[in-house]
Structures are given as structure tokens and as C-alpha cells.
Amino acid sequence: MSDPITLNVGGKLYTTSLATLTSFPDSMLGAMFSGKMPTKRDSQGNCFIDRDGKVFRYILNFLRTSHLDLPEDFQEMGLLRREADFYQVQPLIEALQEKEVELSKAEKNAMLNITLNQRVQTVHFTVREAPQIYSLSSSSMEVFNANIFSTSCLFLKLLGSKLFYCSNGNLSSITSHLQDPNHLTLDWVANVEGLPEEEYTKQNLKRLWVVPANKQINSFQVFVEEVLKIALSDGFCIDSSHPHALDFMSNKIIRLIRYR
């Protein structure tokens, strides 16, 4: 066993062996640590490589095992592919190509299921009638909830490029609210008659907008119409076997499928 070697990859430290780093002699790492290429050092004397330190763990593990191991929710395939190309680990490049083909096939056939719930809530707020005179008012508001599940992570990203929350006067993509790559829960309110704009911020009431139409979604009917437009453009169609027609027409459940 050779002495351990510590690498500084983009500021992240890894410790491994010379045998691991030269396990693929034709790679850039093989050339670096067999003396065919010069190596740089950081202030601590560690070998320094100015590349992404986070994804290097997957490259190092491949050098150790000759097997590509990625988490199920891995979201940086493009970055890892570029890093593998930089290090010129040819078997890893081939393994990534096979993985991308596998993911592409899985994405072609997909299911989308949306469960909708709606309730009425009373909101209390103050209204300024004069410089020093305020009155307490209340109004009923519609609160909407959409629980979205899709086997296609890419579709949820597409949805996130079209639907935005309006909060604190700013629009923010719904993708920041993804619970996991396949699951998204949306909660928003319709416009409340007479409610001052600043009260939405004070009471943390989010509204939902669709872009680029720049249209606010004030009802489930509008929400369903917009989601259907996005889903149908991505190759989905209505699943005729589920749910029951009455559920679909009453906007309780939407289930769509895609076969490619």
C-alpha cells in the first residue's frame, strides 16, 4: 500500500491512494500521478486541481470500483459529464452515456397526478379611512391547494418555468418549493375584495401567476386550464380510465399519462 495522497479539488479535500488515481492510466489523472504531467500544489502542499469539488466524489468512487453510483435524485448529470470529459476517464464517460439513455427512456413514459382541494377562509384586516382613523374589516377568501406528483422530473421543472408565486410584490418560481424531484405542493389564494396590497405580505398570502401570459390564477378552472395546456404541449393526454369522470369535471383529481 502506498502512502495516502490528499487532493484539493476546487477547495474540497479528498484522500486516496496512488493506485486509485492511476487505475485508468490513459486518463488525465493517470497521467498526472504517473509523472507524465506536472501537478500543482496548494499552500498546504496538497495536489491542487481547479475543478468542481462536489461532483469529484463520484469520479473518485468510479476510480475505486469501476462502477457508477449516483443517488436517485441526482440533478447534476450535465456537470458530471463535463467533469468526466475533463479527466478523460473513458469507461466513466461510457457509463454516463448509458445512464443518460436509461434516464431518457424512463422520462418518455410518464404519469402526472394532481389532487385539488379548496376551502373558504375569513381574513381580518385594517382599513385606513383617514390619516389617524383605522377600521377593522373582514372578508372571505378562497384558499387553493394542489398536490402534484409526476414520474417525470423534467415535467415538474417545465411547470416551474411557467407558474410563479407572487409574494412580497415579487414573482418566484414554484420550483423552489419542490419537496423532492417528483412531488410538489402548491398553496395560494385568490384576490380578496377590499384587501389592501400590503396585507398580502403581512399575512403571508401567496398568489399564483402563469407566465408569459402574466395572468393571475384566481380559480381552479383557470389552474386546470393552464396546467392542461402545459401538460398537453409536453405530450401528456388524459387517462380515460382514471379518475372517475365526475371527479375530473368537479376539478378534484387530474390524472394524465404520456406514452412515447
XYZ file of C-alpha atoms in Angstrom:
260
model
C 0.000 0.000 0.000
C 1.324 3.422 -0.954
C 1.098 6.433 1.301
C -2.226 8.332 1.155
C -2.452 11.260 -1.263
C -4.611 14.282 -0.449
C -6.158 16.211 -3.331
C -7.588 19.717 -3.184
C -10.275 19.778 -5.859
C -11.825 23.219 -6.076
C -11.296 23.745 -2.350
C -12.675 20.338 -1.301
C -10.183 17.819 0.126
C -10.109 14.133 -0.816
C -7.690 11.488 0.418
C -6.998 8.397 -1.654
C -4.163 6.176 -2.863
C -1.787 6.376 -5.813
C -3.149 3.050 -7.059
C -6.670 4.514 -7.227
C -5.579 7.666 -9.062
C -3.645 5.650 -11.653
C -6.251 2.889 -12.045
C -7.001 4.201 -15.545
C -3.535 5.008 -16.941
C -4.863 6.692 -20.100
C -6.886 9.238 -18.102
C -5.649 12.695 -17.185
C -5.404 11.648 -13.542
C -3.404 8.598 -14.565
C -1.005 10.844 -16.459
C -0.754 13.349 -13.597
C 0.084 10.824 -10.919
C 2.384 8.654 -13.003
C 4.658 11.644 -13.546
C 3.729 12.256 -17.201
C 2.072 15.593 -16.385
C 3.059 18.270 -13.845
C 0.880 18.772 -10.764
C 0.078 21.991 -8.919
C 0.203 22.348 -5.125
C -1.831 24.403 -2.693
C -0.374 26.252 0.299
C -0.536 23.057 2.373
C 1.345 21.009 -0.209
C -1.730 19.110 -1.419
C -2.149 18.385 -5.117
C -4.472 21.074 -6.451
C -6.998 20.658 -9.295
C -9.086 23.690 -10.211
C -12.328 21.829 -10.948
C -15.691 21.237 -9.252
C -15.025 19.637 -5.884
C -18.555 18.452 -5.161
C -19.013 16.022 -8.060
C -15.413 14.766 -7.877
C -16.601 12.270 -5.251
C -18.457 10.329 -7.979
C -15.370 10.311 -10.198
C -13.156 9.134 -7.327
C -15.610 6.370 -6.404
C -15.613 5.213 -10.025
C -11.804 5.048 -9.943
C -12.093 2.867 -6.835
C -14.826 0.483 -8.003
C -15.212 0.885 -11.797
C -18.932 1.296 -11.090
C -21.109 4.403 -11.455
C -23.107 5.013 -8.277
C -25.441 8.016 -8.278
C -28.298 8.915 -5.891
C -31.795 8.520 -7.314
C -32.438 12.270 -7.143
C -29.099 13.249 -8.755
C -29.614 16.575 -10.547
C -26.150 17.405 -11.930
C -25.704 14.915 -14.752
C -24.549 17.592 -17.190
C -21.883 18.846 -14.791
C -20.666 15.324 -14.017
C -20.448 14.541 -17.740
C -18.294 17.631 -18.325
C -16.032 16.727 -15.402
C -15.635 13.140 -16.630
C -14.721 14.517 -20.042
C -12.121 16.816 -18.445
C -10.487 13.962 -16.534
C -10.769 11.709 -19.619
C -11.841 8.600 -17.727
C -13.201 6.844 -20.804
C -15.060 3.983 -19.022
C -16.812 6.596 -16.849
C -17.781 8.620 -19.927
C -19.318 5.467 -21.447
C -21.127 4.626 -18.188
C -22.600 8.136 -18.081
C -23.791 7.833 -21.673
C -25.562 4.567 -20.810
C -27.091 6.186 -17.718
C -28.422 9.135 -19.728
C -30.015 6.777 -22.268
C -31.646 4.898 -19.386
C -32.971 8.143 -17.847
C -34.229 9.365 -21.212
C -36.258 6.178 -21.729
C -37.717 6.463 -18.232
C -38.730 10.079 -18.884
C -40.583 9.266 -22.122
C -43.323 7.291 -20.402
C -44.703 9.297 -17.523
C -47.681 9.800 -15.242
C -48.989 13.046 -13.780
C -51.448 13.096 -10.889
C -52.883 16.267 -9.333
C -55.261 16.327 -6.367
C -57.069 19.622 -5.783
C -58.608 20.973 -2.594
C -60.332 24.265 -1.908
C -61.644 25.958 1.208
C -63.053 29.308 2.279
C -61.257 31.263 4.987
C -62.056 34.560 6.696
C -59.312 37.148 6.682
C -59.297 40.162 9.018
C -57.511 43.381 8.122
C -57.447 47.076 8.913
C -58.535 49.780 6.508
C -57.175 53.311 6.759
C -60.120 55.701 6.377
C -58.279 58.881 7.360
C -54.706 59.817 8.487
C -55.413 58.766 12.091
C -58.543 56.677 11.635
C -58.497 52.908 11.029
C -61.351 50.430 10.952
C -61.328 46.653 11.248
C -62.738 44.777 8.294
C -63.029 41.161 7.263
C -63.687 39.269 4.087
C -63.987 35.702 2.866
C -61.170 34.362 0.709
C -60.706 31.232 -1.354
C -57.649 29.149 -0.467
C -56.419 26.620 -3.041
C -54.211 23.568 -2.630
C -52.760 21.414 -5.422
C -50.826 18.253 -4.613
C -48.814 17.360 -7.728
C -46.949 14.123 -8.381
C -45.206 13.198 -11.623
C -42.818 10.410 -12.517
C -41.174 12.922 -14.854
C -38.814 15.285 -13.013
C -38.377 17.225 -16.246
C -42.103 17.980 -16.445
C -42.126 19.466 -12.949
C -39.206 21.658 -13.998
C -41.211 22.705 -17.059
C -44.159 23.513 -14.807
C -41.822 25.572 -12.642
C -40.827 27.670 -15.632
C -44.479 28.625 -16.196
C -46.017 29.005 -12.722
C -44.844 31.611 -10.221
C -45.824 32.679 -6.724
C -46.429 36.356 -6.124
C -45.204 37.185 -2.639
C -43.926 40.443 -1.158
C -44.545 42.039 -4.530
C -42.109 39.693 -6.320
C -42.531 36.657 -8.547
C -40.658 33.468 -7.607
C -40.668 30.147 -9.429
C -42.590 27.304 -7.796
C -39.545 25.040 -8.328
C -38.051 26.452 -5.129
C -40.930 24.707 -3.308
C -40.244 21.215 -4.707
C -40.371 18.736 -1.827
C -38.495 16.196 -3.951
C -37.871 15.869 -7.711
C -41.240 14.163 -8.244
C -43.526 15.908 -5.771
C -44.791 19.466 -5.490
C -47.418 21.039 -3.232
C -48.886 24.430 -4.117
C -50.902 26.675 -1.798
C -52.265 30.037 -2.915
C -55.175 32.430 -2.536
C -57.442 34.322 -4.877
C -57.714 38.096 -4.778
C -59.655 39.266 -1.720
C -62.084 42.094 -2.344
C -61.036 45.212 -0.480
C -57.834 43.709 0.931
C -55.003 46.285 0.720
C -51.946 45.092 -1.185
C -49.664 45.332 1.847
C -51.916 42.946 3.776
C -50.992 40.062 1.431
C -47.399 40.473 2.572
C -48.276 40.949 6.258
C -50.440 37.825 6.318
C -48.097 35.788 4.107
C -50.732 35.209 1.446
C -49.260 33.932 -1.812
C -50.970 34.374 -5.161
C -50.266 32.266 -8.236
C -49.380 33.583 -11.693
C -48.782 31.951 -15.051
C -46.145 33.381 -17.387
C -45.529 34.533 -20.056
C -49.286 35.178 -20.210
C -48.795 37.194 -16.982
C -52.189 36.072 -15.719
C -53.217 35.552 -12.124
C -54.876 32.235 -11.265
C -57.969 33.049 -9.221
C -59.870 29.773 -9.621
C -59.327 26.057 -10.048
C -60.885 26.262 -13.504
C -58.134 28.614 -14.666
C -55.485 26.480 -12.907
C -56.689 23.296 -14.605
C -56.818 25.019 -17.998
C -53.251 26.304 -17.672
C -51.821 23.011 -16.377
C -53.554 21.114 -19.174
C -52.030 23.461 -21.754
C -48.549 22.843 -20.352
C -49.026 19.073 -19.977
C -50.573 18.547 -23.421
C -47.740 20.514 -25.021
C -45.338 18.073 -23.326
C -47.056 15.013 -24.770
C -49.445 14.102 -21.931
C -53.037 13.053 -22.523
C -55.995 12.449 -20.220
C -56.128 8.988 -18.660
C -59.579 7.775 -19.687
C -59.633 5.001 -17.066
C -58.936 7.160 -14.022
C -60.222 9.182 -12.288
C -63.982 8.950 -12.475
C -65.420 11.486 -14.909
C -67.351 13.254 -12.129
C -64.138 13.815 -10.148
C -62.400 15.264 -13.155
C -65.252 17.581 -14.048
C -65.511 18.802 -10.470
C -61.753 19.571 -10.525
C -60.880 17.223 -7.668
C -58.455 14.926 -9.470
C -56.459 15.254 -12.653
C -54.542 12.282 -13.978
C -52.618 12.405 -17.222
C -50.330 9.884 -18.892
C -47.665 10.053 -21.571
C -46.527 7.297 -23.911
C -43.656 7.923 -26.330
